[in-house]
PDB file of C-alpha atoms in Angstrom:
ATOM      1  CA  PRO A   1      53.329  -6.666  25.611  1.00 87.00           C
ATOM      2  CA  VAL A   2      56.415  -5.612  23.695  1.00 86.00           C
ATOM      3  CA  GLY A   3      57.338  -2.508  21.765  1.00 81.00           C
ATOM      4  CA  PRO A   4      54.870   0.213  20.939  1.00 87.00           C
ATOM      5  CA  PRO A   5      51.160  -0.689  20.761  1.00 91.00           C
ATOM      6  CA  LEU A   6      49.172  -0.679  17.525  1.00 90.00           C
ATOM      7  CA  THR A   7      47.769   2.774  16.880  1.00 91.00           C
ATOM      8  CA  ASP A   8      44.930   3.928  14.665  1.00 90.00           C
ATOM      9  CA  VAL A   9      43.151   0.555  14.879  1.00 90.00           C
ATOM     10  CA  LEU A  10      40.820   0.783  17.914  1.00 94.00           C
ATOM     11  CA  HIS A  11      38.069   3.328  17.255  1.00 94.00           C
ATOM     12  CA  GLY A  12      35.099   1.663  18.899  1.00 93.00           C
ATOM     13  CA  ASN A  13      31.994   0.221  17.302  1.00 93.00           C
ATOM     14  CA  ASP A  14      34.190  -2.711  16.283  1.00 95.00           C
ATOM     15  CA  ALA A  15      35.149  -6.107  17.680  1.00 97.00           C
ATOM     16  CA  TYR A  16      38.266  -8.176  18.299  1.00 98.00           C
ATOM     17  CA  ALA A  17      38.382 -11.961  18.493  1.00 98.00           C
ATOM     18  CA  TYR A  18      41.170 -14.300  19.611  1.00 98.00           C
ATOM     19  CA  LEU A  19      41.324 -18.060  18.949  1.00 97.00           C
ATOM     20  CA  VAL A  20      41.236 -20.175  22.124  1.00 96.00           C
ATOM     21  CA  LYS A  21      41.440 -23.934  22.605  1.00 93.00           C
ATOM     22  CA  PRO A  22      40.236 -24.682  26.157  1.00 93.00           C
ATOM     23  CA  GLY A  23      40.950 -28.407  25.787  1.00 88.00           C
ATOM     24  CA  GLN A  24      44.670 -27.617  25.762  1.00 89.00           C
ATOM     25  CA  GLU A  25      44.334 -25.979  29.181  1.00 87.00           C
ATOM     26  CA  CYS A  26      42.443 -28.761  30.952  1.00 83.00           C
ATOM     27  CA  GLY A  27      43.212 -32.427  31.445  1.00 72.00           C
ATOM     28  CA  GLY A  28      40.450 -35.016  31.378  1.00 69.00           C
ATOM     29  CA  THR A  29      37.419 -33.787  33.287  1.00 73.00           C
ATOM     30  CA  ASP A  30      34.213 -35.484  34.412  1.00 77.00           C
ATOM     31  CA  ASP A  31      31.943 -33.528  32.052  1.00 82.00           C
ATOM     32  CA  ASN A  32      34.574 -32.635  29.422  1.00 88.00           C
ATOM     33  CA  ALA A  33      33.405 -29.029  29.721  1.00 92.00           C
ATOM     34  CA  PHE A  34      34.534 -25.607  30.877  1.00 94.00           C
ATOM     35  CA  ARG A  35      33.011 -22.423  32.210  1.00 95.00           C
ATOM     36  CA  LEU A  36      34.363 -18.969  31.268  1.00 97.00           C
ATOM     37  CA  ILE A  37      34.742 -16.948  34.470  1.00 97.00           C
ATOM     38  CA  LYS A  38      36.341 -13.712  33.250  1.00 97.00           C
ATOM     39  CA  SER A  39      37.697 -12.172  30.037  1.00 98.00           C
ATOM     40  CA  HIS A  40      40.683  -9.832  29.790  1.00 98.00           C
ATOM     41  CA  MET A  41      42.066  -7.514  27.113  1.00 98.00           C
ATOM     42  CA  LEU A  42      45.054  -5.189  27.235  1.00 98.00           C
ATOM     43  CA  LEU A  43      44.526  -1.654  25.954  1.00 98.00           C
ATOM     44  CA  HIS A  44      46.756   1.425  25.940  1.00 98.00           C
ATOM     45  CA  PHE A  45      45.785   5.102  26.035  1.00 98.00           C
ATOM     46  CA  ASP A  46      47.893   8.109  25.114  1.00 97.00           C
ATOM     47  CA  THR A  47      47.557  11.347  27.092  1.00 97.00           C
ATOM     48  CA  GLN A  48      45.391  12.965  24.391  1.00 97.00           C
ATOM     49  CA  GLN A  49      43.006   9.948  24.481  1.00 98.00           C
ATOM     50  CA  ILE A  50      42.174  10.451  28.183  1.00 97.00           C
ATOM     51  CA  PRO A  51      39.604  10.506  29.686  1.00 98.00           C
ATOM     52  CA  ALA A  52      38.087   7.579  27.828  1.00 98.00           C
ATOM     53  CA  ASP A  53      34.501   6.517  28.461  1.00 98.00           C
ATOM     54  CA  PHE A  54      33.164   3.615  26.432  1.00 98.00           C
ATOM     55  CA  SER A  55      31.007   0.502  26.548  1.00 98.00           C
ATOM     56  CA  VAL A  56      32.070  -3.036  25.726  1.00 98.00           C
ATOM     57  CA  ARG A  57      30.742  -6.582  25.765  1.00 98.00           C
ATOM     58  CA  THR A  58      32.716  -9.799  25.954  1.00 98.00           C
ATOM     59  CA  GLY A  59      31.892 -13.380  25.192  1.00 98.00           C
ATOM     60  CA  LEU A  60      32.551 -16.445  23.116  1.00 98.00           C
ATOM     61  CA  LEU A  61      32.084 -17.171  19.418  1.00 98.00           C
ATOM     62  CA  LYS A  62      32.107 -20.479  17.588  1.00 97.00           C
ATOM     63  CA  ALA A  63      35.258 -21.176  15.608  1.00 97.00           C
ATOM     64  CA  VAL A  64      34.376 -22.084  12.033  1.00 96.00           C
ATOM     65  CA  PRO A  65      36.847 -24.489  10.371  1.00 94.00           C
ATOM     66  CA  GLU A  66      38.426 -23.068   7.253  1.00 91.00           C
ATOM     67  CA  GLY A  67      40.945 -25.515   5.865  1.00 83.00           C
ATOM     68  CA  THR A  68      43.320 -27.592   7.976  1.00 83.00           C
ATOM     69  CA  ASN A  69      43.838 -26.260  11.528  1.00 83.00           C
ATOM     70  CA  ARG A  70      42.556 -22.823  10.529  1.00 91.00           C
ATOM     71  CA  PHE A  71      39.459 -21.142  11.925  1.00 96.00           C
ATOM     72  CA  THR A  72      37.508 -17.913  11.545  1.00 96.00           C
ATOM     73  CA  PRO A  73      35.092 -16.322  14.030  1.00 98.00           C
ATOM     74  CA  GLY A  74      31.546 -17.608  13.708  1.00 97.00           C
ATOM     75  CA  GLU A  75      28.217 -17.221  15.441  1.00 97.00           C
ATOM     76  CA  GLU A  76      27.816 -15.926  18.968  1.00 97.00           C
ATOM     77  CA  ILE A  77      27.597 -18.479  21.778  1.00 97.00           C
ATOM     78  CA  TYR A  78      27.584 -16.063  24.698  1.00 98.00           C
ATOM     79  CA  LEU A  79      27.829 -12.295  25.161  1.00 98.00           C
ATOM     80  CA  THR A  80      27.646 -10.192  28.338  1.00 98.00           C
ATOM     81  CA  GLN A  81      25.515  -7.107  28.713  1.00 97.00           C
ATOM     82  CA  ASN A  82      27.143  -3.754  27.910  1.00 97.00           C
ATOM     83  CA  ILE A  83      29.732  -2.791  30.513  1.00 97.00           C
ATOM     84  CA  SER A  84      30.589   0.891  30.997  1.00 98.00           C
ATOM     85  CA  VAL A  85      34.305   1.607  31.308  1.00 98.00           C
ATOM     86  CA  HIS A  86      36.069   4.806  32.428  1.00 98.00           C
ATOM     87  CA  VAL A  87      39.820   5.289  31.970  1.00 98.00           C
ATOM     88  CA  ASP A  88      41.391   8.395  33.488  1.00 97.00           C
ATOM     89  CA  GLN A  89      45.127   7.623  33.353  1.00 97.00           C
ATOM     90  CA  PRO A  90      47.309   7.327  30.243  1.00 98.00           C
ATOM     91  CA  GLY A  91      49.329   4.169  29.656  1.00 97.00           C
ATOM     92  CA  PRO A  92      48.448   0.478  29.789  1.00 97.00           C
ATOM     93  CA  PHE A  93      44.944  -0.514  30.877  1.00 98.00           C
ATOM     94  CA  GLN A  94      43.750  -4.030  31.606  1.00 98.00           C
ATOM     95  CA  LEU A  95      40.097  -4.534  30.762  1.00 97.00           C
ATOM     96  CA  ASP A  96      38.640  -7.262  33.018  1.00 98.00           C
ATOM     97  CA  ILE A  97      35.025  -8.370  32.583  1.00 98.00           C
ATOM     98  CA  GLU A  98      33.316 -11.096  34.611  1.00 97.00           C
ATOM     99  CA  THR A  99      30.992 -13.562  32.873  1.00 97.00           C
ATOM    100  CA  PRO A 100      28.740 -14.729  35.738  1.00 93.00           C
ATOM    101  CA  ASP A 101      25.939 -16.242  33.635  1.00 94.00           C
ATOM    102  CA  PHE A 102      28.151 -18.228  31.253  1.00 96.00           C
ATOM    103  CA  GLY A 103      26.999 -21.841  30.873  1.00 94.00           C
ATOM    104  CA  LEU A 104      29.098 -24.892  30.052  1.00 94.00           C
ATOM    105  CA  GLU A 105      30.836 -25.469  26.721  1.00 94.00           C
ATOM    106  CA  GLU A 106      32.652 -28.505  25.308  1.00 92.00           C
ATOM    107  CA  LEU A 107      36.389 -28.690  25.965  1.00 89.00           C
ATOM    108  CA  ASP A 108      37.162 -30.361  22.645  1.00 87.00           C
ATOM    109  CA  ASP A 109      35.966 -27.478  20.473  1.00 92.00           C
ATOM    110  CA  GLU A 110      37.788 -24.347  19.349  1.00 95.00           C
ATOM    111  CA  TYR A 111      36.348 -20.908  20.090  1.00 98.00           C
ATOM    112  CA  PHE A 112      37.036 -17.226  19.757  1.00 98.00           C
ATOM    113  CA  LEU A 113      37.081 -15.011  22.808  1.00 98.00           C
ATOM    114  CA  VAL A 114      35.541 -11.711  21.667  1.00 98.00           C
ATOM    115  CA  PHE A 115      35.439  -8.100  22.832  1.00 98.00           C
ATOM    116  CA  LYS A 116      32.798  -5.933  21.130  1.00 98.00           C
ATOM    117  CA  PHE A 117      33.245  -2.199  21.610  1.00 97.00           C
ATOM    118  CA  THR A 118      29.697  -0.858  21.368  1.00 97.00           C
ATOM    119  CA  SER A 119      30.533   2.848  21.475  1.00 97.00           C
ATOM    120  CA  PHE A 120      33.252   5.169  20.238  1.00 96.00           C
ATOM    121  CA  VAL A 121      36.660   4.848  21.895  1.00 97.00           C
ATOM    122  CA  GLU A 122      40.033   6.019  20.650  1.00 97.00           C
ATOM    123  CA  GLY A 123      42.808   3.821  22.017  1.00 97.00           C
ATOM    124  CA  ASN A 124      45.762   1.603  21.182  1.00 96.00           C
ATOM    125  CA  LEU A 125      46.279  -2.153  21.251  1.00 95.00           C
ATOM    126  CA  PRO A 126      49.340  -3.624  22.997  1.00 95.00           C
ATOM    127  CA  ILE A 127      50.780  -6.628  21.169  1.00 93.00           C
ATOM    128  CA  ASP A 128      53.055  -9.568  21.860  1.00 92.00           C
ATOM    129  CA  SER A 129      56.161 -10.311  19.815  1.00 88.00           C
ATOM    130  CA  TYR A 130      54.747 -13.393  18.075  1.00 89.00           C
ATOM    131  CA  PRO A 131      52.974 -12.602  14.810  1.00 88.00           C
ATOM    132  CA  GLU A 132      50.752 -15.501  13.803  1.00 90.00           C
ATOM    133  CA  ALA A 133      48.086 -15.785  11.126  1.00 90.00           C
ATOM    134  CA  GLY A 134      44.635 -17.117  11.989  1.00 93.00           C
ATOM    135  CA  VAL A 135      44.637 -16.200  15.682  1.00 95.00           C
ATOM    136  CA  ALA A 136      43.587 -12.555  16.139  1.00 95.00           C
ATOM    137  CA  TYR A 137      40.751 -11.019  14.109  1.00 96.00           C
ATOM    138  CA  ARG A 138      39.117  -7.599  13.827  1.00 95.00           C
ATOM    139  CA  PHE A 139      35.533  -7.039  12.700  1.00 96.00           C
ATOM    140  CA  ASN A 140      35.756  -4.150  10.240  1.00 85.00           C
ATOM    141  CA  GLY A 141      32.025  -3.440  10.063  1.00 87.00           C
ATOM    142  CA  THR A 142      31.220  -5.993   7.379  1.00 90.00           C
ATOM    143  CA  SER A 143      33.474  -9.000   7.955  1.00 93.00           C
ATOM    144  CA  TRP A 144      36.195 -10.483  10.126  1.00 95.00           C
ATOM    145  CA  GLU A 145      39.754  -9.756   8.957  1.00 93.00           C
ATOM    146  CA  ASP A 146      42.873 -11.557  10.134  1.00 93.00           C
ATOM    147  CA  MET A 147      44.900  -8.933  12.011  1.00 92.00           C
ATOM    148  CA  ASP A 148      48.101 -10.591  10.822  1.00 89.00           C
ATOM    149  CA  THR A 149      47.300  -9.318   7.328  1.00 83.00           C
ATOM    150  CA  LEU A 150      46.752  -5.688   8.354  1.00 74.00           C
ATOM    151  CA  ASP A 151      49.283  -3.275   6.919  1.00 63.00           C
ATOM    152  CA  ARG A 152      50.852  -2.235  10.208  1.00 59.00           C
ATOM    153  CA  ARG A 153      54.075  -2.061  12.189  1.00 57.00           C
ATOM    154  CA  PRO A 154      55.058  -3.318  14.714  1.00 59.00           C
ATOM    155  CA  SER A 155      54.122  -6.955  14.290  1.00 77.00           C
ATOM    156  CA  GLY A 156      52.540  -9.291  16.830  1.00 87.00           C
ATOM    157  CA  LYS A 157      49.138 -10.349  18.153  1.00 93.00           C
ATOM    158  CA  ILE A 158      46.760  -8.378  20.335  1.00 95.00           C
ATOM    159  CA  ILE A 159      46.586  -9.608  23.915  1.00 96.00           C
ATOM    160  CA  LEU A 160      43.315 -11.249  25.015  1.00 96.00           C
ATOM    161  CA  TRP A 161      42.753 -14.105  27.432  1.00 97.00           C
ATOM    162  CA  GLY A 162      40.091 -15.740  29.527  1.00 96.00           C
ATOM    163  CA  ASP A 163      39.954 -17.425  32.934  1.00 96.00           C
ATOM    164  CA  ILE A 164      38.186 -20.777  32.820  1.00 95.00           C
ATOM    165  CA  VAL A 165      37.152 -23.513  35.223  1.00 93.00           C
ATOM    166  CA  CYS A 166      37.321 -27.068  33.922  1.00 91.00           C
ATOM    167  CA  VAL A 167      34.459 -29.341  34.976  1.00 89.00           C
TER     168      VAL A 167
END
């Protein structure tokens, strides 16, 4: 993360999706597939936002082609059960959620790693220093919006990633 995190964006009862291309992470494999082992998201909490108790789910969404090399979040492929989270210290917080019952998915497809906050939470979103359209999305209650188009400063993408095993 760089600079100050995004404020007044994370309120809970919303979702964040990040474009991933597992095939770029794995060479040729026997089954041309991968398994998601764990999902991660960086959050940040100010002193007045602590303690924070919330529930969240993580998983994978289909990437729907929209033009050339552009995708939007689509239907759900996999989603964990609700996970209860307690944060009692201000500052950066790394949300790590295991995905033990994830099946196999094709390496050649594009996907969105998703975090769905299923309860209220007031927090901030650390960002990188590389703004890029068509990568990070926020579900605003009715539709997915490209976070690169949000009227905000500073500029960059939220930080989400997944651990995979190539098979």
